[in-house]
Amino acid sequence: MRGILWRLWSRLEIGEIRLVILLPGPFDAPVHALLQTTSFTGDSVPQYEALSYTWGSADDPKTIRVGNAPFDRTVLEVTSNLAKALPYLRHASVRRTLWIDAICVNQQDLQERSSQVKRMPDLYSKAKGVVVWLGPNEPDSAAAMNLLQEMGSKVLINWNAYTYTHVSDQEQTEGRVGDNQMPIDVIRARLSAVVTFLRLKYRSYASFRGLLEDTKKQKCSDPRDRIFAILSLAKDLDLEPDYTKSASETFKGVMLSYLKSMKSLDTVISSGCNLQNHEGPSWVPDWSNLPPSNPIAQHLASGESEAVFRSEGDTLILQGIAVGNVNYVEAFALSGVARTAYFSMATEIRRVICCILNPSNTNPVFSRELTGIAQTLIPNTLASNYFPEDSNDPNLEETRDYLTSLLEAQHTAETIDTEHSGRVKRILDHIQFFCCDRAFYRTEDGHFGLGPKTIQSGDQIAILLGSNLPAALRPVGQGKWQVVGETYLNGFSDGEGLLGPLPDGVRVVSRLDNDMESWAYLNEKTGVLDIEDPRLGPLQSPWSRKKHPDDGRWTWYLNTETGEEREKEIGDPRLDYDQLLKRQIPIQEFVLV
């Protein structure tokens, strides 16, 4: 059988793909298909439809006839989910040409898999249509499709600005549940409405890290598939898929390439890990098992510095500064799987605040403490974090006032829905988003923080050069550390750990206009925005600013001696390691294992 299949999958030349021709027949007849090799280049695109579906379990494979000629009786095993789809996809009287990855790509040839996965964006975007298989008929399939169509017809989204795979002809693209079908733009508009809202609201974009976050709840038969698919879409990382490497080797190689390319540690600390079940170095995320918590909104914990690192085998050596030791932790009993009822949500928030502030239940709660708690429960996304302020986001005063009332009054399940305004429920929704599957903590010097559920007393909070958020690190002896995950530490979002506090009346804001986001420093007295951090002072030779069309929004640096050019997002020269040492900032080495 193996030899027959190798003849069936003759080796593809550069610029070639295979297509499967589904032969016509009645619904109940055995499936018979032909396999055809064809040219697929920029000048030569065949006519076909691409199938998007879930592979499903490989435990109960089914057989179909696939050959190079109508009378070829070669039998091929496919997953039961694909086998269920094919009779629905087959036409009764005419052939149908499809691209189906499980059939058109030789899954046993690792080199072919590596080369073909790079082509998937083109294979879907240049198809004359894409069929999304959702499953066979169920008793309520028609009602579900009708409901989606009705809801989708009322949603208007400019999806092309955010989609990862552009479909060239939406009118010929369909979603299918058994015999029921619907244009995919209608399904896509509705099902992606929440995701699109979050992408707009939290300023995500098609970066490697952003795509990881957007797809972490999707399942993959092979954990490498997710990474290679993302690599074909991400704009900030250029790597070749290689299925000859194991998943752990792939994850480590991608992580090191990302560090070298982006000079950013955000992906190292954002994924976090369950240290009890994690195999390999803690700084290499297990992208097959990402934590369910939502990301903490990015800020400027290390300013706009670049990562300083070196790797030695399974060890990653970084530079940064220690800013706190965790001495008390209280985990939230809030799950991201489903939204918690408002009464249960408010009750849980009250419990956690009381535990953090007043474990012995003897001390009063002070307004200053509630201000810090409000900023921590909704990290970096209060209305004042944006310019202009986003009226959809809770502001600090109303959040603090609500927390005060929550601690002073006893709400019941009967009164909370009637007495709580829409604004209060929005506060609770925001807290639920950030605090689900996370833990509230307090450091020895009294700062509040929000971190991974696995954070514990004794963990170190560090600001590492090249990271937008503080990291929770766990000491393992001999000066070595394990990565626990990203955290928010109140009072350390805007570079205070490295540069000290901002001048009075100046705050960091996220400025968005013309669909572009950038950091700026707002002088609250004058209302003037400045892209320069007032704590840094002038550039020192040999660095200078290079003129460019957007220099009012971000800076492009030029080293006049070496010719090196650097965008501000990659690293401000005034925050380079040697410059920080000149400022007598206590930078230390962190050895991650």
Coordinates of C-alpha atoms in Angstrom, one line a residue:
M1 CA 0.0 0.0 0.0
R2 CA 2.8 2.5 0.9
G3 CA 4.5 2.0 -2.4
I4 CA 1.2 2.5 -4.3
L5 CA 0.6 5.8 -2.4
W6 CA 4.1 7.0 -3.2
R7 CA 3.4 6.5 -6.9
L8 CA 0.1 8.3 -6.3
W9 CA 1.9 11.3 -4.8
S10 CA 4.7 11.7 -7.4
R11 CA 7.2 14.3 -6.3
L12 CA 6.1 17.9 -6.9
E13 CA 8.4 20.2 -8.9
I14 CA 8.9 23.9 -7.9
G15 CA 5.7 25.8 -8.7
E16 CA 3.4 22.7 -8.7
I17 CA 0.5 21.7 -6.6
R18 CA -2.0 18.8 -6.6
L19 CA -5.7 19.1 -7.0
V20 CA -8.4 16.5 -6.3
I21 CA -11.1 16.0 -8.9
L22 CA -14.2 14.8 -7.1
L23 CA -16.1 12.5 -9.6
P24 CA -19.9 12.9 -9.7
G25 CA -22.3 10.4 -8.2
P26 CA -25.3 10.0 -5.9
F27 CA -25.0 10.9 -2.3
D28 CA -24.8 7.3 -1.0
A29 CA -22.3 6.0 -3.6
P30 CA -18.6 5.4 -2.5
V31 CA -16.4 8.5 -3.1
H32 CA -14.1 8.3 -6.0
A33 CA -11.6 11.1 -6.8
L34 CA -8.7 11.7 -9.2
L35 CA -5.5 13.4 -8.2
Q36 CA -4.0 15.9 -10.7
T37 CA -0.6 17.7 -10.6
T38 CA -0.8 21.2 -12.1
S39 CA 1.3 24.4 -12.3
F40 CA 0.5 27.1 -9.7
T41 CA 2.5 30.3 -10.2
G42 CA 1.8 34.0 -10.5
D43 CA 1.1 33.6 -14.2
S44 CA -0.6 30.2 -14.0
V45 CA -3.5 29.8 -11.5
P46 CA -5.8 26.8 -12.1
Q47 CA -9.5 26.9 -11.4
Y48 CA -10.4 25.2 -8.2
E49 CA -12.1 25.6 -4.9
A50 CA -10.3 25.3 -1.5
L51 CA -11.8 23.3 1.4
S52 CA -11.5 24.6 4.9
Y53 CA -12.4 22.1 7.6
T54 CA -11.3 20.5 10.8
W55 CA -9.3 17.3 10.4
G56 CA -10.7 15.8 13.5
S57 CA -9.5 12.6 15.2
A58 CA -7.4 10.2 13.3
D59 CA -8.5 7.3 15.5
D60 CA -11.3 6.1 13.2
P61 CA -10.0 6.6 9.6
K62 CA -12.2 6.0 6.5
T63 CA -11.2 4.9 3.0
I64 CA -11.9 6.6 -0.3
R65 CA -10.8 5.8 -3.8
V66 CA -8.2 8.2 -5.1
G67 CA -6.3 7.6 -8.3
N68 CA -4.6 9.1 -11.4
A69 CA -7.2 7.6 -13.8
P70 CA -11.0 6.9 -13.6
F71 CA -10.4 3.1 -13.2
D72 CA -7.6 3.4 -10.6
R73 CA -8.7 1.7 -7.4
T74 CA -6.0 3.0 -5.1
V75 CA -7.5 3.3 -1.6
L76 CA -6.5 6.3 0.7
E77 CA -7.3 6.7 4.3
V78 CA -8.8 10.0 5.5
T79 CA -10.2 11.2 8.8
S80 CA -13.8 10.5 9.4
N81 CA -14.6 14.2 9.4
L82 CA -13.3 14.6 5.9
A83 CA -15.0 11.4 4.8
K84 CA -18.4 12.8 6.1
A85 CA -17.8 16.0 4.1
L86 CA -17.0 14.5 0.7
P87 CA -20.5 13.2 -0.2
Y88 CA -22.0 16.6 0.6
L89 CA -19.4 18.3 -1.5
R90 CA -19.7 16.0 -4.5
H91 CA -22.0 17.1 -7.4
A92 CA -24.5 14.7 -8.8
S93 CA -23.6 15.0 -12.5
V94 CA -20.4 17.1 -12.9
R95 CA -16.9 16.9 -11.6
R96 CA -15.7 19.3 -8.9
T97 CA -12.1 20.4 -8.6
L98 CA -10.9 21.0 -5.0
W99 CA -7.7 21.6 -3.1
I100 CA -7.9 19.5 0.1
D101 CA -4.7 19.5 2.2
A102 CA -5.0 16.0 3.5
I103 CA -5.3 14.6 0.0
C104 CA -3.3 17.0 -2.1
V105 CA -0.2 17.1 0.2
N106 CA 1.8 14.0 0.8
Q107 CA 1.6 14.0 4.6
Q108 CA 4.5 11.4 4.8
D109 CA 6.9 13.6 2.9
L110 CA 8.1 16.2 5.5
Q111 CA 9.9 18.3 2.9
E112 CA 6.8 18.6 0.8
R113 CA 4.7 19.5 3.9
S114 CA 7.2 22.2 4.8
S115 CA 7.1 23.7 1.3
Q116 CA 3.3 23.4 0.7
V117 CA 2.3 25.0 4.1
K118 CA 4.1 28.2 3.0
R119 CA 1.8 28.4 0.0
M120 CA -1.5 28.1 1.9
P121 CA -2.2 31.8 2.0
D122 CA -2.0 31.9 -1.9
L123 CA -3.9 28.6 -2.2
Y124 CA -6.9 30.0 -0.4
S125 CA -6.7 33.6 -1.6
K126 CA -6.4 32.7 -5.3
A127 CA -9.0 29.9 -5.3
K128 CA -12.2 30.8 -7.2
G129 CA -14.1 29.9 -4.0
V130 CA -13.6 28.6 -0.5
V131 CA -15.9 26.0 1.0
V132 CA -16.0 25.9 4.8
W133 CA -17.2 22.6 6.1
L134 CA -18.9 23.0 9.5
G135 CA -20.3 19.5 9.8
P136 CA -23.1 17.1 8.7
N137 CA -26.8 17.8 9.0
E138 CA -28.2 18.1 12.6
P139 CA -31.9 18.6 13.5
D140 CA -31.4 22.3 14.0
S141 CA -28.9 22.9 11.2
A142 CA -31.3 24.9 9.0
A143 CA -32.4 27.0 12.0
A144 CA -28.8 27.8 12.9
M145 CA -27.9 28.8 9.4
N146 CA -31.0 31.0 9.1
L147 CA -30.2 32.6 12.4
L148 CA -26.6 33.3 11.4
Q149 CA -27.7 34.7 8.1
E150 CA -30.2 37.0 9.7
M151 CA -27.7 38.2 12.3
G152 CA -24.9 38.5 9.8
S153 CA -27.0 40.6 7.5
K154 CA -27.1 43.2 10.2
V155 CA -23.4 43.4 10.8
L156 CA -21.2 45.6 8.6
I157 CA -17.5 45.0 9.1
N158 CA -14.5 46.0 7.0
W159 CA -13.1 42.5 7.5
N160 CA -10.5 42.8 4.7
A161 CA -8.6 45.3 7.0
Y162 CA -8.1 42.6 9.6
T163 CA -8.4 39.2 8.0
Y164 CA -5.4 36.8 7.8
T165 CA -6.5 34.9 4.7
H166 CA -8.0 37.1 2.0
V167 CA -10.7 35.3 -0.1
S168 CA -10.5 36.5 -3.7
D169 CA -14.2 36.1 -4.6
Q170 CA -16.5 36.2 -1.6
E171 CA -19.7 35.7 -3.6
Q172 CA -18.5 32.2 -4.6
T173 CA -17.4 31.3 -1.1
E174 CA -19.8 29.4 1.1
G175 CA -20.2 27.8 4.5
R176 CA -21.9 24.5 4.6
V177 CA -23.7 22.5 7.2
G178 CA -25.0 19.4 5.5
D179 CA -27.3 20.5 2.7
N180 CA -27.6 24.1 4.0
Q181 CA -25.2 26.7 2.7
M182 CA -24.6 30.4 3.2
P183 CA -22.1 32.9 1.7
I184 CA -19.0 32.9 3.9
D185 CA -18.9 36.7 4.3
V186 CA -22.2 36.5 6.2
I187 CA -20.8 33.9 8.6
R188 CA -17.5 35.5 8.9
A189 CA -19.0 38.9 9.7
R190 CA -21.0 37.6 12.6
L191 CA -18.7 35.0 14.1
S192 CA -15.7 37.4 13.9
A193 CA -17.6 40.4 15.3
V194 CA -16.3 40.0 18.8
V195 CA -12.7 39.3 17.6
T196 CA -12.8 42.3 15.3
F197 CA -14.1 44.5 18.1
L198 CA -11.2 43.5 20.3
R199 CA -8.7 43.9 17.5
L200 CA -10.0 47.5 17.0
K201 CA -10.2 48.2 20.7
Y202 CA -6.9 46.8 21.8
R203 CA -5.0 47.8 18.7
S204 CA -3.9 44.3 17.7
Y205 CA -2.3 43.8 14.3
A206 CA -1.0 40.9 12.2
S207 CA 2.1 40.4 14.1
F208 CA 3.5 37.0 15.1
R209 CA 2.5 37.5 18.7
G210 CA -0.9 38.9 17.8
L211 CA -1.7 36.0 15.6
L212 CA -0.6 33.6 18.3
E213 CA -3.0 35.2 20.7
D214 CA -5.9 35.3 18.2
T215 CA -5.5 31.6 17.4
K216 CA -4.5 30.1 20.8
K217 CA -8.0 28.5 21.3
Q218 CA -8.0 26.8 18.0
K219 CA -6.9 23.2 17.9
C220 CA -4.3 21.6 15.7
S221 CA -3.6 17.9 14.9
D222 CA 0.1 18.7 14.9
P223 CA 1.3 21.6 17.2
R224 CA 3.8 22.7 14.6
D225 CA 0.9 23.4 12.2
R226 CA -0.2 26.5 14.1
I227 CA 3.3 28.0 14.1
F228 CA 4.0 27.4 10.4
A229 CA 0.5 28.7 9.4
I230 CA 1.2 31.9 11.5
L231 CA 4.6 32.3 10.0
S232 CA 3.0 32.4 6.5
L233 CA 0.8 35.3 7.7
A234 CA 2.9 37.3 10.2
K235 CA 4.5 40.5 8.9
D236 CA 7.3 40.6 11.3
L237 CA 9.0 37.2 11.1
D238 CA 10.4 35.4 8.0
L239 CA 11.2 31.7 8.7
E240 CA 11.0 28.6 6.6
P241 CA 8.7 25.8 7.9
D242 CA 10.6 22.6 8.7
Y243 CA 8.6 19.5 9.6
T244 CA 11.8 17.5 10.1
K245 CA 12.2 19.2 13.5
S246 CA 10.2 18.2 16.6
A247 CA 7.6 20.5 18.1
S248 CA 10.0 21.5 21.0
E249 CA 12.8 22.1 18.5
T250 CA 10.5 24.2 16.3
F251 CA 9.3 26.3 19.3
K252 CA 12.8 27.0 20.5
G253 CA 14.1 27.9 17.0
V254 CA 11.2 30.2 16.3
M255 CA 11.6 31.9 19.7
L256 CA 15.3 32.6 19.1
S257 CA 14.6 33.9 15.6
Y258 CA 11.9 36.2 16.9
L259 CA 14.3 37.6 19.6
K260 CA 17.0 38.2 17.0
S261 CA 14.6 39.8 14.5
M262 CA 12.4 41.9 16.8
K263 CA 14.7 42.6 19.8
S264 CA 11.6 42.1 22.0
L265 CA 10.9 39.8 24.9
D266 CA 7.1 40.2 24.9
T267 CA 6.5 36.8 23.3
V268 CA 8.9 35.2 25.9
I269 CA 7.0 36.5 28.9
S270 CA 3.5 36.7 27.5
S271 CA 2.9 33.0 26.9
G272 CA 3.7 31.9 30.4
C273 CA 3.7 28.2 31.3
N274 CA 2.6 25.7 33.8
L275 CA 6.0 25.0 35.3
Q276 CA 4.8 21.7 36.8
N277 CA 3.9 20.2 33.4
H278 CA 6.3 22.2 31.1
E279 CA 8.9 20.3 29.2
G280 CA 12.1 22.1 28.1
P281 CA 13.2 25.6 29.0
S282 CA 10.6 27.8 30.7
W283 CA 11.5 30.7 28.3
V284 CA 10.4 28.6 25.3
P285 CA 6.6 28.7 25.3
D286 CA 4.6 25.5 24.7
W287 CA 2.5 26.8 21.9
S288 CA 0.4 23.7 21.9
N289 CA -0.9 24.5 25.4
L290 CA -1.2 28.2 25.9
P291 CA -2.8 29.6 29.1
P292 CA -6.5 30.6 28.6
S293 CA -6.1 34.1 30.1
N294 CA -6.6 37.1 28.0
P295 CA -3.5 39.3 27.2
I296 CA -2.7 42.3 29.4
A297 CA -2.7 45.4 27.3
Q298 CA 0.9 46.4 26.3
H299 CA 2.6 49.5 27.7
L300 CA 6.1 50.8 28.2
A301 CA 7.5 49.0 31.3
S302 CA 11.1 49.1 29.9
G303 CA 10.5 52.2 27.9
E304 CA 11.3 51.6 24.2
S305 CA 14.4 49.6 24.9
E306 CA 15.7 46.6 22.9
A307 CA 16.3 43.2 24.4
V308 CA 19.9 42.4 25.3
F309 CA 20.3 38.6 25.3
R310 CA 22.5 35.7 24.5
S311 CA 21.6 32.0 24.5
E312 CA 23.7 29.1 25.7
G313 CA 22.0 25.8 25.0
D314 CA 18.8 25.7 26.9
T315 CA 19.7 28.9 28.9
L316 CA 18.7 32.4 27.9
I317 CA 20.6 35.3 29.6
L318 CA 18.9 38.6 29.8
Q319 CA 19.4 42.1 31.3
G320 CA 16.9 43.9 33.4
I321 CA 16.0 45.3 36.8
A322 CA 14.3 43.7 39.8
V323 CA 11.3 45.8 41.0
G324 CA 9.5 43.7 43.6
N325 CA 9.0 40.5 45.5
V326 CA 5.6 38.8 45.7
N327 CA 4.4 38.3 49.2
Y328 CA 0.7 37.7 48.9
V329 CA -1.4 36.1 46.1
E330 CA -5.2 35.6 45.7
A331 CA -6.4 33.9 42.5
F332 CA -9.7 34.9 40.9
A333 CA -12.3 32.2 40.5
L334 CA -13.3 33.7 37.2
S335 CA -13.1 31.6 34.0
G336 CA -12.7 32.8 30.5
V337 CA -14.7 30.0 29.1
A338 CA -18.0 31.7 29.7
R339 CA -19.0 35.0 31.1
T340 CA -19.7 34.9 34.8
A341 CA -23.1 36.2 36.0
Y342 CA -22.8 39.8 37.3
F343 CA -23.7 39.0 40.9
S344 CA -21.2 36.1 41.0
M345 CA -18.6 38.4 39.3
A346 CA -19.1 41.2 41.8
T347 CA -19.0 38.8 44.8
E348 CA -15.7 37.3 43.6
I349 CA -14.1 40.7 43.0
R350 CA -15.2 41.8 46.5
R351 CA -13.7 38.6 48.0
V352 CA -10.3 39.1 46.3
I353 CA -10.1 42.7 47.2
C354 CA -10.8 42.0 50.8
C355 CA -8.2 39.2 50.9
I356 CA -5.5 41.4 49.3
L357 CA -6.2 44.5 51.4
N358 CA -7.4 43.1 54.7
P359 CA -6.6 39.4 55.3
S360 CA -7.3 39.7 59.0
N361 CA -10.5 41.8 58.4
T362 CA -9.5 44.4 60.9
N363 CA -8.1 47.3 59.0
P364 CA -10.0 50.0 57.0
V365 CA -9.8 50.3 53.3
F366 CA -8.2 53.6 52.1
S367 CA -9.1 55.5 48.9
R368 CA -5.5 55.5 47.8
E369 CA -5.4 51.8 47.9
L370 CA -8.6 51.5 45.9
T371 CA -7.2 53.8 43.2
G372 CA -4.3 51.4 42.8
I373 CA -6.6 48.4 42.8
A374 CA -8.9 50.0 40.2
Q375 CA -5.8 50.6 37.9
T376 CA -4.7 47.0 38.4
L377 CA -8.1 45.3 37.8
I378 CA -8.4 47.1 34.4
P379 CA -4.7 47.3 33.5
N380 CA -3.6 49.9 31.0
T381 CA -7.1 50.2 29.4
L382 CA -8.9 52.8 31.5
A383 CA -10.3 55.7 29.4
S384 CA -7.3 57.9 30.4
N385 CA -4.9 55.5 28.8
Y386 CA -6.0 56.7 25.4
F387 CA -6.0 60.0 23.5
P388 CA -8.6 61.1 22.9
E389 CA -10.1 59.3 25.8
D390 CA -12.3 56.4 24.8
S391 CA -15.8 56.9 26.3
N392 CA -16.5 53.2 25.9
D393 CA -13.8 52.4 28.5
P394 CA -14.4 52.8 32.3
N395 CA -12.6 55.8 33.8
L396 CA -10.6 55.7 37.0
E397 CA -13.1 57.7 39.1
E398 CA -16.2 55.6 38.3
T399 CA -14.2 52.4 38.7
R400 CA -12.9 53.4 42.1
D401 CA -16.3 54.7 43.2
Y402 CA -17.9 51.4 42.2
L403 CA -15.3 49.4 44.1
T404 CA -16.0 51.5 47.2
S405 CA -19.7 50.8 47.0
L406 CA -19.0 47.2 46.4
L407 CA -17.0 46.9 49.6
E408 CA -19.5 49.0 51.6
A409 CA -22.8 47.4 50.4
Q410 CA -24.1 43.9 50.2
H411 CA -25.7 43.3 46.8
T412 CA -27.9 40.3 46.1
A413 CA -28.6 38.4 43.0
E414 CA -32.0 40.0 42.8
T415 CA -30.8 43.6 43.1
I416 CA -27.6 43.6 41.1
D417 CA -29.2 43.5 37.7
T418 CA -31.7 46.2 38.5
E419 CA -29.5 48.5 40.6
H420 CA -26.3 48.3 38.5
S421 CA -26.2 50.7 35.6
G422 CA -24.9 49.9 32.1
R423 CA -21.6 51.7 33.0
V424 CA -21.1 49.5 36.1
K425 CA -21.8 46.4 34.1
R426 CA -19.2 47.6 31.6
I427 CA -16.7 47.9 34.5
L428 CA -17.5 44.3 35.5
D429 CA -17.1 43.1 31.9
H430 CA -13.6 44.7 31.7
I431 CA -12.6 43.2 35.0
Q432 CA -13.8 39.8 33.9
F433 CA -11.8 40.1 30.6
F434 CA -8.5 40.8 32.3
C435 CA -8.9 38.9 35.6
C436 CA -10.2 35.6 34.4
D437 CA -7.7 32.8 34.9
R438 CA -5.4 35.3 36.6
A439 CA -4.3 36.1 40.2
F440 CA -4.1 39.4 42.1
Y441 CA -0.9 39.9 44.0
R442 CA 0.8 42.3 46.3
T443 CA 4.5 42.9 46.6
E444 CA 6.5 43.3 49.8
D445 CA 6.6 47.1 49.3
G446 CA 2.9 47.3 48.9
H447 CA 2.4 47.5 45.1
F448 CA -0.6 45.7 43.6
G449 CA -0.3 43.5 40.5
L450 CA -2.1 41.2 38.2
G451 CA -0.3 38.1 37.1
P452 CA -0.6 34.4 35.9
K453 CA -2.7 32.1 38.0
T454 CA 0.5 30.2 38.8
I455 CA 2.2 33.2 40.4
Q456 CA 3.1 32.5 44.0
S457 CA 4.7 34.2 47.1
G458 CA 8.5 34.4 46.6
D459 CA 8.3 35.1 42.9
Q460 CA 10.4 38.0 41.6
I461 CA 8.9 40.8 39.5
A462 CA 11.4 42.1 37.0
I463 CA 11.5 44.6 34.1
L464 CA 13.6 43.1 31.4
L465 CA 15.1 45.2 28.6
G466 CA 13.0 44.8 25.5
S467 CA 9.7 44.0 27.3
N468 CA 6.5 46.1 27.4
L469 CA 5.3 44.4 30.6
P470 CA 7.0 43.3 33.8
A471 CA 7.8 39.5 34.1
A472 CA 7.1 37.2 37.0
L473 CA 10.2 35.0 37.5
R474 CA 10.7 32.1 39.9
P475 CA 14.1 31.5 41.6
V476 CA 15.4 28.0 41.2
G477 CA 18.8 28.4 42.9
Q478 CA 22.3 29.3 41.7
G479 CA 21.2 32.6 40.4
K480 CA 18.8 31.0 37.8
W481 CA 15.2 31.7 37.1
Q482 CA 12.1 30.2 35.5
V483 CA 9.6 32.3 33.5
V484 CA 6.1 32.3 35.2
G485 CA 4.6 34.9 32.8
E486 CA 3.6 38.5 32.1
T487 CA 2.2 40.7 34.8
Y488 CA 0.9 44.2 35.4
L489 CA 2.5 45.9 38.4
N490 CA 0.8 49.2 39.3
G491 CA 3.2 52.1 39.1
F492 CA 5.6 50.4 36.7
S493 CA 3.8 50.6 33.3
D494 CA 5.6 53.7 31.9
G495 CA 9.3 53.1 32.4
E496 CA 9.3 54.1 36.1
G497 CA 11.5 51.2 37.0
L498 CA 14.3 52.4 34.7
L499 CA 13.8 56.1 34.6
G500 CA 11.8 57.1 37.6
P501 CA 8.4 58.9 37.6
L502 CA 7.2 61.1 34.9
P503 CA 7.1 64.9 35.5
D504 CA 4.0 66.1 37.3
G505 CA 1.1 66.6 34.8
V506 CA 2.6 64.3 32.1
R507 CA 1.2 60.8 31.3
V508 CA 1.7 58.2 28.6
V509 CA -1.2 57.8 26.3
S510 CA -2.0 55.5 23.3
R511 CA -2.8 57.8 20.4
L512 CA -4.9 56.4 17.5
D513 CA -5.9 58.2 14.4
N514 CA -6.0 57.2 10.8
D515 CA -5.9 53.5 12.0
M516 CA -2.4 54.1 13.3
E517 CA -1.4 53.7 16.9
S518 CA 1.6 55.3 18.7
W519 CA 2.7 56.2 22.1
A520 CA 2.8 59.8 23.1
Y521 CA 3.4 61.9 26.3
L522 CA 0.5 64.2 27.1
N523 CA 1.0 67.4 29.0
E524 CA -2.3 67.6 30.9
K525 CA -1.8 71.4 31.6
T526 CA -1.2 72.4 27.9
G527 CA -2.9 69.5 26.1
V528 CA 0.2 69.1 24.0
L529 CA 1.3 65.7 22.8
D530 CA 5.0 64.9 22.4
I531 CA 6.6 61.7 21.1
E532 CA 9.7 62.2 23.2
D533 CA 10.0 60.8 26.7
P534 CA 10.8 64.0 28.8
R535 CA 13.0 61.9 31.1
L536 CA 15.5 60.9 28.5
G537 CA 17.1 64.1 27.5
P538 CA 18.8 64.9 24.1
L539 CA 20.3 62.3 21.8
Q540 CA 24.0 61.8 22.1
S541 CA 26.5 61.6 19.2
P542 CA 26.8 59.6 17.0
W543 CA 23.0 59.2 17.0
S544 CA 20.7 61.6 15.2
R545 CA 17.1 61.7 14.0
K546 CA 16.3 60.8 10.4
K547 CA 13.6 62.7 8.7
H548 CA 10.7 60.6 7.4
P549 CA 7.0 61.2 6.5
D550 CA 5.7 60.1 9.9
D551 CA 8.3 61.7 12.1
G552 CA 5.6 63.5 14.0
R553 CA 4.4 60.1 15.2
W554 CA 7.5 58.0 15.7
T555 CA 11.3 58.5 15.4
W556 CA 13.8 57.0 13.1
Y557 CA 17.3 57.0 14.5
L558 CA 20.5 57.1 12.4
N559 CA 24.0 56.2 13.7
T560 CA 26.2 58.6 11.7
E561 CA 29.3 56.5 12.3
T562 CA 28.1 53.0 11.5
G563 CA 25.1 53.9 9.3
E564 CA 22.8 51.8 11.4
E565 CA 19.2 52.8 11.2
R566 CA 16.7 52.0 14.0
E567 CA 13.0 52.6 14.4
K568 CA 11.9 53.9 17.8
E569 CA 9.8 50.7 18.4
I570 CA 12.9 48.6 18.0
G571 CA 15.0 50.5 20.5
D572 CA 15.7 54.1 21.6
P573 CA 19.5 54.5 21.7
R574 CA 19.2 56.4 25.0
L575 CA 17.9 53.2 26.5
D576 CA 20.7 51.0 25.3
Y577 CA 22.4 48.9 27.9
D578 CA 25.6 51.0 28.1
Q579 CA 23.6 54.2 28.4
L580 CA 21.5 52.8 31.3
L581 CA 24.7 51.9 33.1
K582 CA 25.9 55.5 32.6
R583 CA 22.7 56.6 34.4
Q584 CA 23.7 54.3 37.3
I585 CA 20.6 52.2 36.9
P586 CA 21.2 48.8 38.7
I587 CA 20.9 46.6 35.7
Q588 CA 21.4 42.9 36.5
E589 CA 21.7 39.7 34.6
F590 CA 18.8 37.2 34.7
V591 CA 19.7 33.6 33.7
L592 CA 16.5 31.9 32.5
V593 CA 16.3 28.1 32.4

